[in-house]
């Protein structure tokens, strides 16, 4: 693994150095100053670099307050400049050449003549840089980008700073998952695989920009996720039908388990109606192996030890669907409906072998548990949206009503046989269980935006949501020679219902000055929760919080920008973590929920520097109080271990991140990202002592754990002749800690090649994920009398062949993606196939 990391690091350094060298040697630079016929400076004139052959746009710029402009990194060729500004006649320079020996062009003063004619509406258009830093987000401008031409949306996303996309389409931001992906400011209600399929079928020509928010402003729910990635689509009005078909097949390269997928996307627009929909199906077989080593102590002396080996065969299939329509009543009013969902089945057959040894490490008992899980799940959501645009300044009002439903039914069977050291059967334990879970979410929200004078804007909105989580678990023991006697298990037979209401409102104000931009927002959220177990009140929560967010952006020079931000966020427990049920792996290992789990709060500060709108350095600090973390509890007498989640003191995170998107050559581009961070956990861990009579005594032991870690990823794209292209990417996670857990390093290298077919309407892709099967989890819990080591491997090395075909008019306006109000609540639902 160290060799792999050194290789990726060296590759990244060479890429960056080569990129600077290549740009310095083969790219031109154009500068000049614009004045009028009275020798007055012309500020913010639009400069267009046009190709002399056909006058198509190559690059663009704006003059600064001194009338000066600079166009950098210009490829060899013949060009001319177009200069325009309101009140002046447009001016064209003579044609000139960028090439060997002539790559620095400095124009003498360019003079614009005043236009005495009455001017109508004039639109000033300038090409924006590929990556720019705004006050509360990083923006990737896709339109006219050379590096993005002909790419899919997911390929463009991979080039964004801090964004990692693995071969399964899972998206991470600065090494953190649970990223909210939005289209036109509205959440996408899709699983990771469906979202990846959609982005693979969406072409860069449909995209305007990608917005990346690590500290989202007050308009968004205060839920403290890893951040938001917002994909903005172009706003064209073409009519007609378009769509795409995709199909793929893959196989794991270790046990040759198959994976299949297929789907169709359709979009039709005519007149004032836009209708859209998609259906996709997925099937996947796989395996997972797990090894657990445990030691039990009494008065500091080891009394016994466990060695467990688990092998699981998994099979899943699902169908997802989406249908919707937009009705453009007139130029100012639009109403839309949306319905989407997913249904599927997941099954697992497990074989868990546990060897129990005494203090002298001599085998005492062998326990073999065979398990059979069968889970059927479904979910769907509906949305009704209304949007009113007051005028062309951007003043608008929108409202949403939402409903979502999740349903899960799981049947579980456990068959356990215990043998003594002579391999004689001593005990049989057979049990069956059923778990039913249903979640209903209702939400309503509105948002209002009003531009003000002098580049200022005011935003406000409100939201209310109601959630009911209903969970029913029943377990029985099977007794008798033929399992004919059924005995209920009171420990695992219970009904838990959780109701929650969240009310929120926000205001946001932003203002742009000459070289400084400011944005200040406040969001208030009131939470009311109540849980009952078996009809009896178990918990009640009522609290109100204020979440401020402040952003500053300072322009130091044409090539340097600084950004500052502060925000306060909240992470509420998932509904599954609040469920006080017991979920068993075998009679000795289980997981339990914690109905007393409280939310955690995070205060985050970030300072970023952007050089030439591409190379970004970010410093960040955050403190999370009442941090939710997983702990292990052991019953030494019964030899059981359970995992649960509790709140402890706090965790501090300090980090620095570097992003370097580098074009090395016309046929080779790279994007490398390094995030170095320090985590420090401080708090009190509950130490539960189990008595022989079933009683418990809880004491608290201080935890003070810290480490420096880093994540690194580097991707390289190669454009090959005859419509071929290739990609090589890799990532590495250094050893890390999360509360009691100390994790070891992880990483992977992936490779892919594609071929354009049928006049670029079809694409055939072959890729291999985790070529060397390096991706595995290894960690340990060592704290007080807890000593547990875990390793886990799964079928991450997979080869896939995918075919995509696009048909119809590819300029049809994309379906209007609108706001819905369920993003925070849906993120807290862990199951249901997502």
Coordinates of C-alpha atoms in Angstrom, one line a residue, residues 183-184 186 233 235 267 269 274-276 322 324-328 333-338 383-388 398-400 813-819:
X183 CA -30.3 19.9 -10.0
X184 CA -31.1 23.6 -10.4
X186 CA -33.5 21.1 -6.0
X233 CA -28.6 23.2 -16.4
X235 CA -32.2 27.2 -20.0
X267 CA -38.1 14.0 -22.0
X269 CA -41.5 19.3 -24.5
X274 CA -43.0 19.4 -20.5
X275 CA -43.3 15.6 -19.6
X276 CA -40.5 13.5 -18.4
X322 CA -39.8 8.6 -12.1
X324 CA -43.5 14.2 -13.8
X325 CA -44.8 17.1 -15.8
X326 CA -44.4 20.9 -15.8
X327 CA -47.2 23.2 -17.0
X328 CA -46.0 26.7 -18.1
X333 CA -46.3 31.2 -13.5
X334 CA -45.4 27.5 -13.6
X335 CA -46.9 24.5 -11.8
X336 CA -45.4 21.0 -11.7
X337 CA -46.0 17.6 -10.3
X338 CA -43.5 14.8 -9.6
X383 CA -44.2 16.7 -5.0
X384 CA -46.5 19.6 -6.0
X385 CA -44.7 22.8 -6.9
X386 CA -45.7 26.3 -7.8
X387 CA -43.4 29.1 -9.0
X388 CA -44.1 32.7 -9.7
X398 CA -42.0 29.3 -5.0
X399 CA -44.0 26.9 -2.9
X400 CA -43.9 23.1 -2.4
X813 CA -34.8 21.7 -22.6
X814 CA -34.2 19.5 -19.6
X815 CA -37.0 18.7 -17.2
X816 CA -37.5 21.5 -14.7
X817 CA -35.8 20.3 -11.5
X818 CA -37.6 22.1 -8.6
X819 CA -37.4 22.5 -4.9

